[in-house]
Short mmCIF file of C-alpha atoms in Angstrom, two decimals:
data_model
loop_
_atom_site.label_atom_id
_atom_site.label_comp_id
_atom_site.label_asym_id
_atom_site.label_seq_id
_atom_site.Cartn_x
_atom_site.Cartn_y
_atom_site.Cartn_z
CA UNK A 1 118.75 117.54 103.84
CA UNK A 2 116.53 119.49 101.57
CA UNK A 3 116.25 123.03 101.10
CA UNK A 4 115.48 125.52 104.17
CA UNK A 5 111.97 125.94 102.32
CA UNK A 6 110.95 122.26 102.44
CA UNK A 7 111.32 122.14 105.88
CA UNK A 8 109.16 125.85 106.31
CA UNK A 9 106.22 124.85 104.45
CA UNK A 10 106.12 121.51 106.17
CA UNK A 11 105.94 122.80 109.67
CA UNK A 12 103.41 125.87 108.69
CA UNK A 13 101.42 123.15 107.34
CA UNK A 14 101.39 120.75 110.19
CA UNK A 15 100.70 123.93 111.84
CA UNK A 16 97.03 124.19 110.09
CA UNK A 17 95.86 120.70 110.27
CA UNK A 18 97.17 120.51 114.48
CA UNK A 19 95.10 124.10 114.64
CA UNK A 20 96.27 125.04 118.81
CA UNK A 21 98.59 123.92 121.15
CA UNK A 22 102.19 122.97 121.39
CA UNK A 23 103.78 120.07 119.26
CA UNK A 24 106.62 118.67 120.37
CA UNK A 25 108.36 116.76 118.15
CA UNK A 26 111.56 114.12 119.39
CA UNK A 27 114.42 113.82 117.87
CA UNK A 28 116.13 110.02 118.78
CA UNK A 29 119.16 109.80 120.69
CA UNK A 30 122.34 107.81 120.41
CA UNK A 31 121.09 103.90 121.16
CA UNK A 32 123.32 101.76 123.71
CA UNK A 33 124.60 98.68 121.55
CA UNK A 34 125.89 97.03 124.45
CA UNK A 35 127.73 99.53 126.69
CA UNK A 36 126.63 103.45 127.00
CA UNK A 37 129.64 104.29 124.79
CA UNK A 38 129.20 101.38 122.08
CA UNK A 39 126.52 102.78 120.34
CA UNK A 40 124.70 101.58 117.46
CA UNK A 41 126.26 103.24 114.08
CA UNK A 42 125.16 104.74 111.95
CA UNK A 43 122.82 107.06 113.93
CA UNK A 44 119.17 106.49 112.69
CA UNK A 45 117.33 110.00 113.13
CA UNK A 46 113.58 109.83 113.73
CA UNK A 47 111.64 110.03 110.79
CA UNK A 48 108.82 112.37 111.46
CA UNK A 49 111.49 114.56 113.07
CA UNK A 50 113.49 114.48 109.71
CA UNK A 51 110.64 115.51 107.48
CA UNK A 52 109.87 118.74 110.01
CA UNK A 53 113.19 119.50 110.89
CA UNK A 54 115.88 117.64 108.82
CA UNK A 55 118.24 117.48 111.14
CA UNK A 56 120.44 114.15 111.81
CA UNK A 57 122.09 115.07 114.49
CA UNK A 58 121.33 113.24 118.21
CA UNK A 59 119.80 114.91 121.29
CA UNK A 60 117.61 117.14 119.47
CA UNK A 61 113.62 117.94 120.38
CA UNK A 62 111.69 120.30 117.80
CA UNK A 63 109.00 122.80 119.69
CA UNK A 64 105.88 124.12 117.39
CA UNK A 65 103.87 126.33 119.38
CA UNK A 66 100.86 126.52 116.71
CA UNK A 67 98.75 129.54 118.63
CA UNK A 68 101.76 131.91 119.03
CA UNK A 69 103.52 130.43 115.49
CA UNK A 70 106.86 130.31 117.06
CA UNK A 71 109.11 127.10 116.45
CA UNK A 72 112.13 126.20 118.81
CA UNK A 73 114.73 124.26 118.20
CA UNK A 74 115.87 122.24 121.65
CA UNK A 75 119.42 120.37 122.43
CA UNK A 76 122.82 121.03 124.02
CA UNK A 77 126.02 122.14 122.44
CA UNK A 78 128.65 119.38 122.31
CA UNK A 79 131.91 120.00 124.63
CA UNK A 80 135.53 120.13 123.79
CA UNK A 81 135.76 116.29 124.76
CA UNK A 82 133.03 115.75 122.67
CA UNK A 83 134.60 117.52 119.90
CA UNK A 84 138.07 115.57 120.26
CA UNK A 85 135.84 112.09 119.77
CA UNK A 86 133.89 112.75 116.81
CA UNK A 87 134.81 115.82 115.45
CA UNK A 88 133.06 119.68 115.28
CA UNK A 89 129.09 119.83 114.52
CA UNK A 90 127.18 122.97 114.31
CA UNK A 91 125.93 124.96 117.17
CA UNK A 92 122.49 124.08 117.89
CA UNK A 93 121.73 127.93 116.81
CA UNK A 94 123.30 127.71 113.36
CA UNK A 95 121.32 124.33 112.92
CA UNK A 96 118.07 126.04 113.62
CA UNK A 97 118.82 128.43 111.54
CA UNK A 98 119.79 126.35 108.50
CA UNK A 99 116.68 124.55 108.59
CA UNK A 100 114.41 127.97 109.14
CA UNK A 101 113.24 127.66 112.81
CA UNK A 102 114.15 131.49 114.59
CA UNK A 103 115.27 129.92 118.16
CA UNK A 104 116.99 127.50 119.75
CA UNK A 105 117.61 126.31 123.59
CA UNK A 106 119.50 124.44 125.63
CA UNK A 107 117.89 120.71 127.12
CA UNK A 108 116.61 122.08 130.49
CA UNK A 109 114.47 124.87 128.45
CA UNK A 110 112.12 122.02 127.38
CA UNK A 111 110.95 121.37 130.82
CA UNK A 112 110.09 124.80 131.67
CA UNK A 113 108.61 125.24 128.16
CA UNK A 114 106.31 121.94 128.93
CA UNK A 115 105.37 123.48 132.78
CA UNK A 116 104.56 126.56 131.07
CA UNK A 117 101.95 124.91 128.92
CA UNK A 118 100.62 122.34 131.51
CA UNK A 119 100.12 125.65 134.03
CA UNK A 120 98.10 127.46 131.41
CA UNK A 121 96.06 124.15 129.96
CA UNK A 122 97.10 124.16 126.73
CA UNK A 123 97.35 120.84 124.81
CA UNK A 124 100.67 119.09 124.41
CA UNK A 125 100.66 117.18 121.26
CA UNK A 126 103.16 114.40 121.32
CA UNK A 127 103.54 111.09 118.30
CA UNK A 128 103.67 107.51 120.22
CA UNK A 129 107.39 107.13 121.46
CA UNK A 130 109.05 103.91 120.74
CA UNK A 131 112.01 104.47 122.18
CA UNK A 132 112.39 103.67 126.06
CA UNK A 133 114.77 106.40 126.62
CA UNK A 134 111.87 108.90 124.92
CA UNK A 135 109.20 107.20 127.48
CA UNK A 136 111.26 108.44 130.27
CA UNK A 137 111.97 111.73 128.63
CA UNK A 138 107.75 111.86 128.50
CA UNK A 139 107.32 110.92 131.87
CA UNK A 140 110.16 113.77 133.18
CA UNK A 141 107.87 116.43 131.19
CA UNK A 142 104.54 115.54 131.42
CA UNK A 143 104.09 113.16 134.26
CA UNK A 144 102.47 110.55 131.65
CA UNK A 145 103.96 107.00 132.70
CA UNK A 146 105.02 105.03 129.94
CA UNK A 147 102.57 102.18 129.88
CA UNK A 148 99.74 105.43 129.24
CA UNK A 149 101.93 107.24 126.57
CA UNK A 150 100.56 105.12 123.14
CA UNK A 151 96.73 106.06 124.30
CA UNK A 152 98.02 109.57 125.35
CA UNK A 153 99.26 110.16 122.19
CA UNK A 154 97.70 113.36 120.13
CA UNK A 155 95.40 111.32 117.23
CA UNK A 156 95.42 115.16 115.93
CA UNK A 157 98.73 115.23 115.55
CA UNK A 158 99.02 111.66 114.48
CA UNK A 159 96.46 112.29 111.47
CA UNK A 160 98.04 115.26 110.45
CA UNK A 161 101.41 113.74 109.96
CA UNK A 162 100.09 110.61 108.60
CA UNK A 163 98.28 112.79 106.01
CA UNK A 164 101.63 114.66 105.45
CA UNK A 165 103.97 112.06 104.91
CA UNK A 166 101.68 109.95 102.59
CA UNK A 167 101.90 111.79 99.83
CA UNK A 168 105.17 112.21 98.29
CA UNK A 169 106.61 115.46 97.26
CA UNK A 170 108.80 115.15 93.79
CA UNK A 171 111.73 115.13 95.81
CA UNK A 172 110.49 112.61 98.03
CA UNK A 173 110.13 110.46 94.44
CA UNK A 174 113.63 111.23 93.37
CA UNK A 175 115.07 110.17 97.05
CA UNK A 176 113.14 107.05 96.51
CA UNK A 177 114.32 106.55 92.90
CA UNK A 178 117.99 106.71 94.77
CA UNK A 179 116.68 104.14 97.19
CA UNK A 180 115.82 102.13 94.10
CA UNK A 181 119.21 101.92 92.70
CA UNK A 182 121.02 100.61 96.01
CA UNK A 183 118.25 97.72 96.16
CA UNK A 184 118.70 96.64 92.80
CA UNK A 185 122.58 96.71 93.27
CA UNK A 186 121.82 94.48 96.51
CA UNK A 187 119.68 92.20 94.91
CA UNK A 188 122.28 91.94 91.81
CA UNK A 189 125.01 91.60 94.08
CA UNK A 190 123.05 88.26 95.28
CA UNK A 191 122.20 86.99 92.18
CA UNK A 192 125.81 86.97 91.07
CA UNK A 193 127.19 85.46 94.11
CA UNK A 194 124.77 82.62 94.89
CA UNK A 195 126.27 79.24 94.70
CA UNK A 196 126.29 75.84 96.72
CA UNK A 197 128.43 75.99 99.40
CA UNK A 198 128.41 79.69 100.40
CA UNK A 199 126.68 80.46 103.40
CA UNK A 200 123.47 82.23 103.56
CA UNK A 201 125.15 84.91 105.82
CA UNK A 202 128.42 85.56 103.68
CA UNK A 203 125.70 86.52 100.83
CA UNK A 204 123.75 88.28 103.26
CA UNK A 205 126.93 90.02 104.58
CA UNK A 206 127.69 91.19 101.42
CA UNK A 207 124.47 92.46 100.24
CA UNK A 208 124.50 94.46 103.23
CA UNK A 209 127.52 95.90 102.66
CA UNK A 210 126.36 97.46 99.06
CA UNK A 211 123.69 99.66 101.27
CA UNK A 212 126.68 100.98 103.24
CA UNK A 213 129.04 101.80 100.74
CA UNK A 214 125.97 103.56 98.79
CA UNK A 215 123.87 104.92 101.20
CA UNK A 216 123.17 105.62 104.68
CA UNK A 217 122.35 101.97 105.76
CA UNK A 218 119.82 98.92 105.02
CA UNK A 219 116.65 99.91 105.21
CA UNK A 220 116.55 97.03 107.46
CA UNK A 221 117.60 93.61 108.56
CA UNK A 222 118.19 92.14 105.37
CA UNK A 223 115.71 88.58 104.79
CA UNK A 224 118.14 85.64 103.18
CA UNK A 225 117.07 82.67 103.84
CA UNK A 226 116.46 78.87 101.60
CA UNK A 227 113.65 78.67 104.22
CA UNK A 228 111.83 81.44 102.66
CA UNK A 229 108.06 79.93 104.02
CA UNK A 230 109.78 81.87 107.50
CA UNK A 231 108.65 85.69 106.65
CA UNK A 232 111.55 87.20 108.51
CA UNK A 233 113.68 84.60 108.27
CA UNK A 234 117.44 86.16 109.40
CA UNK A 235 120.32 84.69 107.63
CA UNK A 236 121.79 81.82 109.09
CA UNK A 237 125.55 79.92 108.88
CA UNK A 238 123.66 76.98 106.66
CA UNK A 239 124.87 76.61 103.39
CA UNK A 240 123.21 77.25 99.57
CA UNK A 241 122.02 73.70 98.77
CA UNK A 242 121.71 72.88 94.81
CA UNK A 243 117.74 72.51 93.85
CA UNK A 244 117.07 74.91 96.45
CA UNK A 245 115.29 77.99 96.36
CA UNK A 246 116.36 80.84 98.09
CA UNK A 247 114.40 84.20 99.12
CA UNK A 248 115.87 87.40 99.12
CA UNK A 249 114.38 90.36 100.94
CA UNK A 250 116.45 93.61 101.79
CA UNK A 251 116.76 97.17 100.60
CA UNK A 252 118.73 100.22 100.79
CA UNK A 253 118.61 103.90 102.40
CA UNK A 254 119.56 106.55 100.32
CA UNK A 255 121.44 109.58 102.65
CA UNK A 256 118.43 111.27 103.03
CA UNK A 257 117.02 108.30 104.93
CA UNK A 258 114.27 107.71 101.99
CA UNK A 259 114.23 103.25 101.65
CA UNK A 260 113.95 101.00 99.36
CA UNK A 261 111.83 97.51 99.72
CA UNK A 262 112.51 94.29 97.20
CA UNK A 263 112.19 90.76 97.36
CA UNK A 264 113.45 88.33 94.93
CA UNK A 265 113.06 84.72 95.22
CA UNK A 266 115.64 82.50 92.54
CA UNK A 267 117.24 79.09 92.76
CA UNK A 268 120.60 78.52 94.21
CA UNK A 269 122.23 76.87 91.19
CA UNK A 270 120.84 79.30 88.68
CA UNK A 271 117.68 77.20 86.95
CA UNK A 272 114.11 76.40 88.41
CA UNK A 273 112.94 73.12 88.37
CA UNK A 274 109.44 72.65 86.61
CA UNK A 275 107.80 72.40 90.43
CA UNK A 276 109.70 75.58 91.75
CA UNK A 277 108.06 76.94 88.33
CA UNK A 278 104.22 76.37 88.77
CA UNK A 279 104.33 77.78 92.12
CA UNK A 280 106.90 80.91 90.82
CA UNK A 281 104.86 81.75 88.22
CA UNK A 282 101.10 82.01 90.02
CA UNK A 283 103.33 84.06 92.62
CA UNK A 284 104.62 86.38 88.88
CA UNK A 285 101.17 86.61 87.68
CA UNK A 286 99.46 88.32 91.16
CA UNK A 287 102.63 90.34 91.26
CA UNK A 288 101.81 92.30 87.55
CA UNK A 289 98.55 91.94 88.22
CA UNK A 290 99.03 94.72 90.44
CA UNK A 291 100.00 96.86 87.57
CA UNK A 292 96.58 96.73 86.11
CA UNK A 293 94.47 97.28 88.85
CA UNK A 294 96.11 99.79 91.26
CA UNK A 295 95.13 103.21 90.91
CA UNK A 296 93.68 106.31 92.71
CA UNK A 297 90.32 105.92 93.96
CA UNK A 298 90.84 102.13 94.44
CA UNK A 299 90.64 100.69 98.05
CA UNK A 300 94.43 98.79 98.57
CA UNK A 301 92.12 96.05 99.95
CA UNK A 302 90.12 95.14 97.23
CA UNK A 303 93.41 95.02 95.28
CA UNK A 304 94.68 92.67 97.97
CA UNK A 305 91.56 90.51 97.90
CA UNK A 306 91.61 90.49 93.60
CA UNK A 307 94.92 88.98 94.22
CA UNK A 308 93.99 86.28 96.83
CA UNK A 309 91.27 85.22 94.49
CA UNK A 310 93.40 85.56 91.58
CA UNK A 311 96.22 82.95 93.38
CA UNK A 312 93.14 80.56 94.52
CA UNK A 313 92.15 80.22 91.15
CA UNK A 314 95.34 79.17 90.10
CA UNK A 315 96.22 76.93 93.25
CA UNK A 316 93.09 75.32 92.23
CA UNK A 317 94.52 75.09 88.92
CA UNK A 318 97.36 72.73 90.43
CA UNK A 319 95.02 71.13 93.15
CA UNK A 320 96.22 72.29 96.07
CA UNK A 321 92.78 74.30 96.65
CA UNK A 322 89.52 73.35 96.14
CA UNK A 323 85.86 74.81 96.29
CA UNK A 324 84.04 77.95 95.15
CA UNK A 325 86.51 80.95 94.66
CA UNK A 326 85.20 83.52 96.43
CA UNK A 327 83.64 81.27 99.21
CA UNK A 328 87.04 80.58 99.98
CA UNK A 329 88.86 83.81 100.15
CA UNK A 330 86.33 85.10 102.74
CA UNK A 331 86.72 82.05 104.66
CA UNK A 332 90.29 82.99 104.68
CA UNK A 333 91.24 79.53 103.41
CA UNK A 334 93.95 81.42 101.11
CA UNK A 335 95.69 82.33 103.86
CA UNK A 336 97.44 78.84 104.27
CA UNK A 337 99.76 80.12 101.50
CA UNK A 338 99.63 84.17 101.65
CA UNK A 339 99.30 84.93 105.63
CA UNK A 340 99.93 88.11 105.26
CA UNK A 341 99.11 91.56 103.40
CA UNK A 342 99.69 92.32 99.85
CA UNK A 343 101.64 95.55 101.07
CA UNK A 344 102.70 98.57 102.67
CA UNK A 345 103.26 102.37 102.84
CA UNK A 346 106.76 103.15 102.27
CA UNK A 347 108.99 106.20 102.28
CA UNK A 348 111.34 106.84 105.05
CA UNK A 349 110.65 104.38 106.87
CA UNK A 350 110.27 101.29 105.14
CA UNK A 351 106.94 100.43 106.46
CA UNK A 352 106.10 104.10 106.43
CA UNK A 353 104.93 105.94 110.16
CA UNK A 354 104.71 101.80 111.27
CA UNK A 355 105.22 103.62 115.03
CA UNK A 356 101.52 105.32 114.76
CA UNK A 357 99.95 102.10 114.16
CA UNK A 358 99.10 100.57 111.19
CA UNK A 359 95.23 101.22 112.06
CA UNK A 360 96.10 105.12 111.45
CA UNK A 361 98.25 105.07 108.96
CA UNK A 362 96.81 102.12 106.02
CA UNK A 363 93.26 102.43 107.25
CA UNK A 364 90.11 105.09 107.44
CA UNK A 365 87.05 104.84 108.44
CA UNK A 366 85.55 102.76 105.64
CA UNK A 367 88.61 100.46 105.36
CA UNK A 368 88.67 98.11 108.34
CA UNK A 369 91.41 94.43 108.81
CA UNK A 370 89.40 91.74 109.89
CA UNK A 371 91.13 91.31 113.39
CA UNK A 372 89.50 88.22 113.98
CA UNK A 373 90.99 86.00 111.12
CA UNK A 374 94.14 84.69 110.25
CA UNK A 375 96.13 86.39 107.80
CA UNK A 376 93.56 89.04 107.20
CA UNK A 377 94.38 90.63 110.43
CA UNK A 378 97.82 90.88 109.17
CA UNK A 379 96.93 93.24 106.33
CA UNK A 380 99.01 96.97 106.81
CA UNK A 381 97.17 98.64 104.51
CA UNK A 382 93.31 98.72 102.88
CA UNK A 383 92.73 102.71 102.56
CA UNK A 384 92.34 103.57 99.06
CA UNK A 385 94.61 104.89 97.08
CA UNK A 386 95.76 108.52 96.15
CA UNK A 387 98.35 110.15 93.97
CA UNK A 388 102.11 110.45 95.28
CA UNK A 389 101.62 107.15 97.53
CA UNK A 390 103.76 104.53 97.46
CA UNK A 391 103.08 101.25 98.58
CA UNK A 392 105.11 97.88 97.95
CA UNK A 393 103.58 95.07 96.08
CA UNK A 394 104.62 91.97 97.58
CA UNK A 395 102.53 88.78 96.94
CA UNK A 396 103.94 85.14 98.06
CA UNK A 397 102.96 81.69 98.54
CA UNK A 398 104.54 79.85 101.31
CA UNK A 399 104.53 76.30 102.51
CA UNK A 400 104.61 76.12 106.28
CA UNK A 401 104.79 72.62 107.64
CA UNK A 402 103.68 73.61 111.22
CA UNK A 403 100.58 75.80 109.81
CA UNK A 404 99.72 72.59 107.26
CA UNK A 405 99.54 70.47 110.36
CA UNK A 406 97.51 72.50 112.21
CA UNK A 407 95.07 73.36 109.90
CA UNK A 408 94.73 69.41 108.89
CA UNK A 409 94.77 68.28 112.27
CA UNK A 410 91.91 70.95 113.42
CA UNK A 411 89.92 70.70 109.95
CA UNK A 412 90.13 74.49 109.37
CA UNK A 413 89.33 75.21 106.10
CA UNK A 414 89.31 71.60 104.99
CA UNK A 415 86.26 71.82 102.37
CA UNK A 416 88.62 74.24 100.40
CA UNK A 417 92.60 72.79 101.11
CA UNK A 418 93.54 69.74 99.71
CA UNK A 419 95.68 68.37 102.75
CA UNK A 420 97.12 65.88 101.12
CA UNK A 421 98.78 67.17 98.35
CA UNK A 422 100.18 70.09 100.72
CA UNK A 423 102.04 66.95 102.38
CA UNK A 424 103.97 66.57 99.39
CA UNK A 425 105.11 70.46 99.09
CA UNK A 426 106.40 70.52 103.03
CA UNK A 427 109.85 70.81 101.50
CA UNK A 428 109.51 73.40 98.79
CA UNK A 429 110.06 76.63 100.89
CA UNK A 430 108.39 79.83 100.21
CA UNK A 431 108.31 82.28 97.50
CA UNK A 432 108.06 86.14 97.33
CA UNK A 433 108.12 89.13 94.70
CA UNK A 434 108.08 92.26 95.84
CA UNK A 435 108.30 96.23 94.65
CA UNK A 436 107.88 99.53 95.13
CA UNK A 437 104.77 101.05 93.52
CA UNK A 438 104.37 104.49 93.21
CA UNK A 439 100.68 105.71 92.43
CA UNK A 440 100.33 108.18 89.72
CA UNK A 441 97.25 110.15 88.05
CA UNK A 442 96.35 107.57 86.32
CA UNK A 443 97.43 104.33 87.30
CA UNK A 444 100.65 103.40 89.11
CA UNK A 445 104.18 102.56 87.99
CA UNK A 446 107.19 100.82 89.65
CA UNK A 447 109.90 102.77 91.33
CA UNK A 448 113.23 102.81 89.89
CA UNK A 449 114.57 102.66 86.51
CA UNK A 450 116.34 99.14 86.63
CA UNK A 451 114.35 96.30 87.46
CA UNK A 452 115.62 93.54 89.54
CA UNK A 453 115.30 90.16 87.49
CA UNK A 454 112.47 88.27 88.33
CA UNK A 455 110.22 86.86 84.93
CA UNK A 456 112.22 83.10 85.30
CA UNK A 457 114.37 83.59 82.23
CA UNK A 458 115.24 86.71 82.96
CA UNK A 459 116.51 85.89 86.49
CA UNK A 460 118.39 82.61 84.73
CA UNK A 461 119.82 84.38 81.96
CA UNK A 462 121.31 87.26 84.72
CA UNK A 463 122.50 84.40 87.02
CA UNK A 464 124.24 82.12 83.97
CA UNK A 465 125.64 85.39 82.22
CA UNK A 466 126.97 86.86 85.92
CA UNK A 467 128.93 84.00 87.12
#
């Protein structure tokens, strides 16, 4: 938690940007893992109800009723069997309290609250659940099946958060800066215990482990995988094969629930062949360029696009591409290697508000995905760029046998691939390199202090000197 203040000026803000009505914000509950009393651990508290309320405690529901500025906290006290379990909490009174909200209620309270405000016509403003026990909660209090509650969402409410949580507070930075230092332990900890033999979910296992002991959790399912073309490609019982490359992509939650976001991409037995190289370093180059470019004022997509034209210049370079430049970026013929966006919003959740919809949260009016092409409709985040954001920078090139034959086989693209050259990199994998970027008044800066290896001699120096 914060300070009592943070949490005050938050809500009084949201307050002025929702302007009338009643918020209701929902706190998660304890998920089943597989049995009502196996749940999943550690509890994971809803992240727009953390930055209001910053409470992690289950079963809790935060009322702002913006025209009579009174704030409620809602939940039920825990029992004496409760209490023998897992231990004594605060009353639900002394937790309003300690965060600044003046009352508190029991469970039931809600629905009268919500029958009150439905009687009278005033607006409920809710965020899109994504929980199914939350959808049924919805459906209890305001009659709104499930299926209706993404479109019955308040976009009011939705904006103002989204506006909220975008820009980082100082705090907020230091959190991340936390964050930072658990990733970069993770992604040491894999470095220095890569070898043949191991298995790509012992290292995995292990990495994971580092954001326990140092934080809350991972800031989510940790990527390890020699088959790094796969973008979420969960670690598997295979084992580290010499000459291979292998991609690392996990991060770390600081207490506070703030994340961290890194990928790393090295070779199992510690040095790059001259191949793995030329591919590694075009993927080096787009990642710095980021550096340069990124900045207030500047649209995240035209960054993304400088990049794609930046990598087809140098896939050219090595005649895998072909063609005018810029003829085929906006054909999307780039794509075959980079299918997805450059980046993401981060913070506390580790693709930041990803619940409201990408389309709200790394988009405005003047920044638009193309839905209708491949790997451009993949892109989670175009809006341009203001101070106190923080957005990951996460180029790759992949190799993905089943795309290559699909492409050749349908001729998609063909005046600007050459098809049969990508034949000859089906086995090379995929390659990533990825960080935080926080933008500041000027330009933008990585977050935390310690970088993670990643110019080549710099990862084989770590890896020969950590063994």
């Amino acid at each position: 938690m914060f300070d009592k203040a943070t949490y005050v000026c938050r809500r009084a803000k949201l307050k002025e940007l929702v302007k009338s009505g009643i918020i209701i914000l929902f706190g998660n509950n304890e998920s089943p893992c597989n049995c009502p009393a196996n749940g999943y651990s550690p509890f994971r508290q809803d992240s727009s109800f953390l930055y209001y309320f910053g409470l992690n405690r289950d079963g809790l529901v935060g009322v702002i009723d913006v025209d009579n500025d009174t704030e409620t906290l809602i939940g039920n006290d825990i029992d004496i069997e409760d209490i023998v379990w897992f231990g004594s909490v605060d009353s639900v009174h002394d937790m309003a309290e300690s965060v600044g909200v003046s009352n508190s209620a029991p469970m039931k309270a809600l629905k009268t609250i919500c029958n009150e405000a439905i009687k009278l016509k005033r607006r409920i403003h809710f965020l899109p659940p994504y929980r199914f026990d939350i959808k049924l909660q919805i459906f209890n209090l305001l009659g709104i099946h499930p299926v209706q509650q993404k479109e019955s969402a308040s976009i009011d409410l939705i904006k103002a958060v989204v506006k909220m949580r975008s820009t980082k507070e100082q705090q907020e930075i230091e959190e991340l800066e936390r964050a930072a230092e658990i990733g970069y332990m993770m992604h040491t900890t894999a470095m220095r215990l890569v070898k043949p033999g191991l298995t790509e979910k012992y290292v995995a296992g292990q990495v994971d482990g580092i954001a326990y002991s140092y934080g809350a959790m991972p800031s989510f399912p940790t990527i390890f995988s020699q088959h790094g073309e796969i973008m979420h490609g969960n670690p598997s019982m295979a084992e580290l094969e010499s000459g291979r490359l292998v991609l690392c992509d996990c991060g770390g939650e600081t207490i506070n629930n703030y994340c961290s976001d890194n990928t790393r991409t090295f070779p199992v037995n510690g040095k790059f062949t001259q191949r793995q190289l030329e591919i590694y370093s075009i993927v080096e180059e787009c990642h710095d360029y980021v550096l340069d470019v990124a900045r207030p004022g500047v649209k995240y997509m035209d960054v993304h696009f400088a990049v794609c034209r930046l990598m087809t210049e140098r896939l050219k370079e090595l005649g895998l591409m072909k063609g005018d430049v810029d003829e085929a970026v906006a054909a999307g013929a780039h794509a075959m290697f980079l299918p997805h966006g450059l980046g993401h919003m981060m913070g506390m959740d580790v693709h930041d508000m990803e619940s409201f919809d990408q389309i709200n949260v790394g988009f405005d009016e003047e920044t638009r995905p193309r839905l209708d092409q491949f790997g451009t409709n993949c892109l989670r985040m175009g809006r341009r760029l203001e101070e106190g954001f923080v957005v990951t920078d996460e180029p790759g090139i992949y190799f993905i046998p089943a795309l290559i034959d699909d492409w050749k086989k349908s001729g998609h693209c063909a005046e600007f691939l050459n098809f049969d050259k990508l034949e000859t990199y089906k086995d090379f994998g995929g390659i990533r390199i990825e960080d935080d970027v926080l933008i500041t008044k000027d330009g933008c800066r990585f977050i935390g202090e310690k970088r993670i290896p990643y110019h080549p001699k710099d990862v084989e120096a770590f890896m020969a000197e950590n063994k």
